[in-house]
C-alpha cells in the first residue's frame, strides 16, 4: 500500500518568508510525527499528533514553528519568518494505534537563503 | 539523549553477513529495541524491533542478549544497497506511559564493499 508522502520534496525560500510543509500519513494511521534533520545532525523530534490533537509539542524550536492536523489525516508544518538555521530535512512519520512502529516519509528538503 | 551506543562505522564485504552491535545497558523492562536505517537522502526505514526474544523478518534478524543490555542486528547477506546509517533505538511501551517520540543517536555507518 501507499506509504507516507510529503510535499514538496524540495523547497528553496528566502529568509523571512513563511513556508508550509505537508504530510500525508498512511491511511488509517492515527498518530503522526514531525522530525527534522539538519546537515550533519541527527534526527530531532518536533511534534506528535494523535488524531487532530497534539499532546506533545516539546520539540518545536520556537514560536515561529506551528503544525496542525485536520480530519485526522493530513498535517501541515508551518515555519514563519524563516531563518537560515531552519534549513534542514523535515521528516514526517505515522503509526497505527495497534502497531506502534513509526513509518517515515521521504522528507522535505528546506533551504533558506 | 539517546540511551544506546553504537560504533561510528563498520565495513562489510558484499554477500557476507553484517553484524551490527548496539549497547543499551540502561534499558528498562518495558522498553523495546528498534532498528531503523537511513540510506543517503532518504527517510529512515524501519527494519525490525523486539522486546526480549530474538526476532527475524524478511530484512534482518535481531538478537537480544538475555540481560537485554545489548543487541545485534544481522543482515544475513549484505548487498551494496544495504550501505546506510543504522540506528538502534530503545523506546518504552506507549501504553505504559512511554513517550511517543523516537530519540535518534548518531547511528552507525555501514559500508558494504564489492
GROMACS .gro file of C-alpha atoms in nm:
model
  227
    1UNK     CA    1   0.000   0.000   0.000
    2UNK     CA    2   0.093   0.367  -0.017
    3UNK     CA    3   0.343   0.492   0.236
    4UNK     CA    4   0.380   0.831   0.398
    5UNK     CA    5   0.405   1.106   0.141
    6UNK     CA    6   0.540   1.457   0.183
    7UNK     CA    7   0.533   1.765  -0.032
    8UNK     CA    8   0.711   1.949  -0.164
    9UNK     CA    9   1.016   1.727  -0.188
   10UNK     CA   10   1.237   2.033  -0.208
   11UNK     CA   11   1.175   2.395  -0.111
   12UNK     CA   12   1.404   2.694  -0.151
   13UNK     CA   13   1.293   3.014   0.016
   14UNK     CA   14   1.428   3.349   0.115
   15UNK     CA   15   1.498   3.445   0.474
   16UNK     CA   16   1.191   3.600   0.631
   17UNK     CA   17   0.936   3.418   0.416
   18UNK     CA   18   0.680   3.173   0.551
   19UNK     CA   19   0.674   2.811   0.432
   20UNK     CA   20   0.423   2.528   0.461
   21UNK     CA   21   0.523   2.164   0.451
   22UNK     CA   22   0.264   1.892   0.402
   23UNK     CA   23   0.245   1.534   0.522
   24UNK     CA   24   0.001   1.263   0.412
   25UNK     CA   25   0.019   0.971   0.657
   26UNK     CA   26  -0.051   0.608   0.581
   27UNK     CA   27  -0.426   0.560   0.552
   28UNK     CA   28  -0.578   0.467   0.885
   29UNK     CA   29  -0.280   0.576   1.094
   30UNK     CA   30  -0.400   0.784   1.385
   31UNK     CA   31  -0.060   0.906   1.506
   32UNK     CA   32   0.157   1.146   1.310
   33UNK     CA   33   0.501   1.283   1.394
   34UNK     CA   34   0.729   1.555   1.263
   35UNK     CA   35   1.106   1.536   1.293
   36UNK     CA   36   1.385   1.736   1.138
   37UNK     CA   37   1.741   1.655   1.041
   38UNK     CA   38   1.988   1.936   1.000
   39UNK     CA   39   2.304   1.894   0.793
   40UNK     CA   40   2.538   1.667   0.981
   41UNK     CA   41   2.299   1.639   1.274
   42UNK     CA   42   2.080   1.362   1.398
   43UNK     CA   43   1.707   1.344   1.375
   44UNK     CA   44   1.524   1.552   1.632
   45UNK     CA   45   1.160   1.526   1.729
   46UNK     CA   46   0.938   1.826   1.672
   47UNK     CA   47   0.573   1.741   1.742
   48UNK     CA   48   0.334   1.447   1.773
   49UNK     CA   49  -0.035   1.427   1.684
   50UNK     CA   50  -0.288   1.171   1.800
   51UNK     CA   51  -0.588   1.233   1.583
   52UNK     CA   52  -0.619   1.609   1.547
   53UNK     CA   53  -0.471   1.697   1.884
   54UNK     CA   54  -0.104   1.746   1.965
   55UNK     CA   55  -0.024   1.607   2.310
   56UNK     CA   56   0.348   1.668   2.267
   57UNK     CA   57   0.483   1.984   2.108
   58UNK     CA   58   0.800   1.980   2.312
   59UNK     CA   59   1.036   1.967   2.015
   60UNK     CA   60   0.919   2.278   1.834
   61UNK     CA   61   1.227   2.504   1.845
   62UNK     CA   62   1.049   2.839   1.858
   63UNK     CA   63   0.710   3.003   1.827
   64UNK     CA   64   0.780   3.052   1.457
   65UNK     CA   65   0.704   2.684   1.417
   66UNK     CA   66   0.349   2.552   1.426
   67UNK     CA   67   0.164   2.249   1.299
   68UNK     CA   68  -0.191   2.141   1.254
   69UNK     CA   69  -0.373   1.829   1.152
   70UNK     CA   70  -0.724   1.822   1.017
   71UNK     CA   71  -0.962   1.534   0.967
   72UNK     CA   72  -0.721   1.304   1.144
   73UNK     CA   73  -0.519   1.276   0.827
   74UNK     CA   74  -0.311   1.542   0.652
   75UNK     CA   75  -0.078   1.759   0.858
   76UNK     CA   76   0.086   2.089   0.776
   77UNK     CA   77   0.402   2.220   0.941
   78UNK     CA   78   0.435   2.596   0.907
   79UNK     CA   79   0.751   2.793   0.963
   80UNK     CA   80   0.704   3.169   0.981
   81UNK     CA   81   0.975   3.424   0.909
   82UNK     CA   82   1.222   3.155   0.810
   83UNK     CA   83   1.583   3.182   0.919
   84UNK     CA   84   1.890   3.022   0.766
   85UNK     CA   85   1.920   2.787   1.063
   86UNK     CA   86   1.581   2.642   0.966
   87UNK     CA   87   1.747   2.479   0.665
   88UNK     CA   88   1.707   2.106   0.717
   89UNK     CA   89   1.522   1.796   0.602
   90UNK     CA   90   1.178   1.783   0.762
   91UNK     CA   91   1.053   1.428   0.807
   92UNK     CA   92   0.706   1.303   0.881
   93UNK     CA   93   0.615   0.963   1.021
   94UNK     CA   94   0.292   0.787   1.109
   95UNK     CA   95   0.184   0.488   1.312
   96UNK     CA   96  -0.133   0.299   1.390
   97UNK     CA   97  -0.298   0.262   1.729
   98UNK     CA   98  -0.237  -0.111   1.736
   99UNK     CA   99   0.115  -0.121   1.597
  100UNK     CA  100   0.340   0.146   1.739
  101UNK     CA  101   0.608   0.125   1.473
  102UNK     CA  102   0.663   0.461   1.303
  103UNK     CA  103   0.694   0.467   0.925
  104UNK     CA  104   0.869   0.764   0.770
  105UNK     CA  105   0.812   0.962   0.455
  106UNK     CA  106   1.088   1.075   0.218
  107UNK     CA  107   1.118   1.419   0.375
  108UNK     CA  108   1.109   1.778   0.253
  109UNK     CA  109   1.446   1.941   0.200
  110UNK     CA  110   1.418   2.307   0.300
  111UNK     CA  111   1.686   2.557   0.208
  112UNK     CA  112   1.660   2.911   0.341
  113UNK     CA  113   1.879   3.158   0.155
  114UNK     CA  114   1.963   1.184   2.497
  115UNK     CA  115   1.986   0.852   2.320
  116UNK     CA  116   2.007   0.552   2.550
  117UNK     CA  117   2.208   0.346   2.305
  118UNK     CA  118   2.569   0.337   2.192
  119UNK     CA  119   2.689   0.211   1.856
  120UNK     CA  120   3.031   0.214   1.690
  121UNK     CA  121   3.051   0.502   1.445
  122UNK     CA  122   3.121   0.288   1.142
  123UNK     CA  123   3.167  -0.062   1.009
  124UNK     CA  124   3.266  -0.219   0.678
  125UNK     CA  125   3.133  -0.543   0.538
  126UNK     CA  126   3.202  -0.740   0.221
  127UNK     CA  127   2.916  -0.789  -0.020
  128UNK     CA  128   2.749  -1.126   0.027
  129UNK     CA  129   2.876  -1.170   0.381
  130UNK     CA  130   2.672  -1.138   0.697
  131UNK     CA  131   2.680  -0.795   0.860
  132UNK     CA  132   2.655  -0.799   1.240
  133UNK     CA  133   2.573  -0.457   1.381
  134UNK     CA  134   2.615  -0.421   1.757
  135UNK     CA  135   2.428  -0.194   1.995
  136UNK     CA  136   2.467  -0.137   2.367
  137UNK     CA  137   2.170  -0.033   2.578
  138UNK     CA  138   2.286  -0.111   2.930
  139UNK     CA  139   2.024   0.110   3.098
  140UNK     CA  140   1.728  -0.038   2.913
  141UNK     CA  141   1.412  -0.074   3.121
  142UNK     CA  142   1.187  -0.376   3.133
  143UNK     CA  143   0.917  -0.211   2.925
  144UNK     CA  144   1.144  -0.079   2.652
  145UNK     CA  145   1.163  -0.226   2.305
  146UNK     CA  146   1.474  -0.224   2.087
  147UNK     CA  147   1.405  -0.075   1.744
  148UNK     CA  148   1.632  -0.064   1.441
  149UNK     CA  149   1.598   0.182   1.155
  150UNK     CA  150   1.829   0.265   0.869
  151UNK     CA  151   1.870   0.572   0.657
  152UNK     CA  152   2.004   0.544   0.308
  153UNK     CA  153   2.152   0.868   0.179
  154UNK     CA  154   1.893   1.138   0.113
  155UNK     CA  155   1.600   0.917   0.212
  156UNK     CA  156   1.375   0.899   0.515
  157UNK     CA  157   1.451   0.642   0.786
  158UNK     CA  158   1.335   0.292   0.702
  159UNK     CA  159   1.201   0.062   0.973
  160UNK     CA  160   1.388  -0.268   0.991
  161UNK     CA  161   1.285  -0.467   1.297
  162UNK     CA  162   1.208  -0.444   1.667
  163UNK     CA  163   1.199  -0.674   1.968
  164UNK     CA  164   1.149  -0.686   2.342
  165UNK     CA  165   1.344  -0.984   2.470
  166UNK     CA  166   1.305  -1.267   2.223
  167UNK     CA  167   1.508  -1.291   1.906
  168UNK     CA  168   1.319  -1.171   1.602
  169UNK     CA  169   1.351  -1.233   1.230
  170UNK     CA  170   1.180  -1.083   0.929
  171UNK     CA  171   1.248  -1.058   0.559
  172UNK     CA  172   1.507  -0.787   0.611
  173UNK     CA  173   1.709  -0.892   0.913
  174UNK     CA  174   1.741  -1.078   1.240
  175UNK     CA  175   1.761  -0.920   1.582
  176UNK     CA  176   1.946  -1.096   1.860
  177UNK     CA  177   1.893  -0.956   2.211
  178UNK     CA  178   2.112  -1.080   2.496
  179UNK     CA  179   1.945  -1.246   2.788
  180UNK     CA  180   2.014  -0.950   3.017
  181UNK     CA  181   1.882  -0.720   2.741
  182UNK     CA  182   2.179  -0.488   2.777
  183UNK     CA  183   2.291  -0.531   2.420
  184UNK     CA  184   2.166  -0.648   2.085
  185UNK     CA  185   2.292  -0.733   1.739
  186UNK     CA  186   2.123  -0.666   1.408
  187UNK     CA  187   2.216  -0.925   1.149
  188UNK     CA  188   2.188  -0.869   0.776
  189UNK     CA  189   2.246  -1.226   0.653
  190UNK     CA  190   2.374  -1.149   0.303
  191UNK     CA  191   2.475  -0.784   0.276
  192UNK     CA  192   2.437  -0.611  -0.059
  193UNK     CA  193   2.563  -0.276  -0.181
  194UNK     CA  194   2.212  -0.139  -0.128
  195UNK     CA  195   2.249  -0.205   0.246
  196UNK     CA  196   2.504   0.076   0.273
  197UNK     CA  197   2.336   0.320   0.511
  198UNK     CA  198   2.336   0.470   0.859
  199UNK     CA  199   2.179   0.225   1.103
  200UNK     CA  200   2.008   0.349   1.417
  201UNK     CA  201   1.944   0.142   1.728
  202UNK     CA  202   1.673   0.299   1.947
  203UNK     CA  203   1.511   0.193   2.273
  204UNK     CA  204   1.155   0.301   2.333
  205UNK     CA  205   0.905   0.217   2.605
  206UNK     CA  206   0.556   0.092   2.553
  207UNK     CA  207   0.345   0.396   2.485
  208UNK     CA  208   0.054   0.232   2.662
  209UNK     CA  209   0.263   0.228   2.979
  210UNK     CA  210   0.320   0.599   2.966
  211UNK     CA  211   0.620   0.599   2.738
  212UNK     CA  212   0.681   0.893   2.510
  213UNK     CA  213   0.570   0.858   2.155
  214UNK     CA  214   0.882   1.014   2.012
  215UNK     CA  215   1.184   0.826   1.885
  216UNK     CA  216   1.517   0.952   2.014
  217UNK     CA  217   1.782   0.900   1.749
  218UNK     CA  218   2.150   0.890   1.833
  219UNK     CA  219   2.429   0.931   1.580
  220UNK     CA  220   2.384   0.580   1.444
  221UNK     CA  221   2.643   0.365   1.273
  222UNK     CA  222   2.751   0.399   0.912
  223UNK     CA  223   2.764   0.057   0.745
  224UNK     CA  224   2.955   0.045   0.420
  225UNK     CA  225   2.916  -0.269   0.210
  226UNK     CA  226   3.210  -0.311  -0.023
  227UNK     CA  227   3.212  -0.504  -0.351
   0.00000   0.00000   0.00000
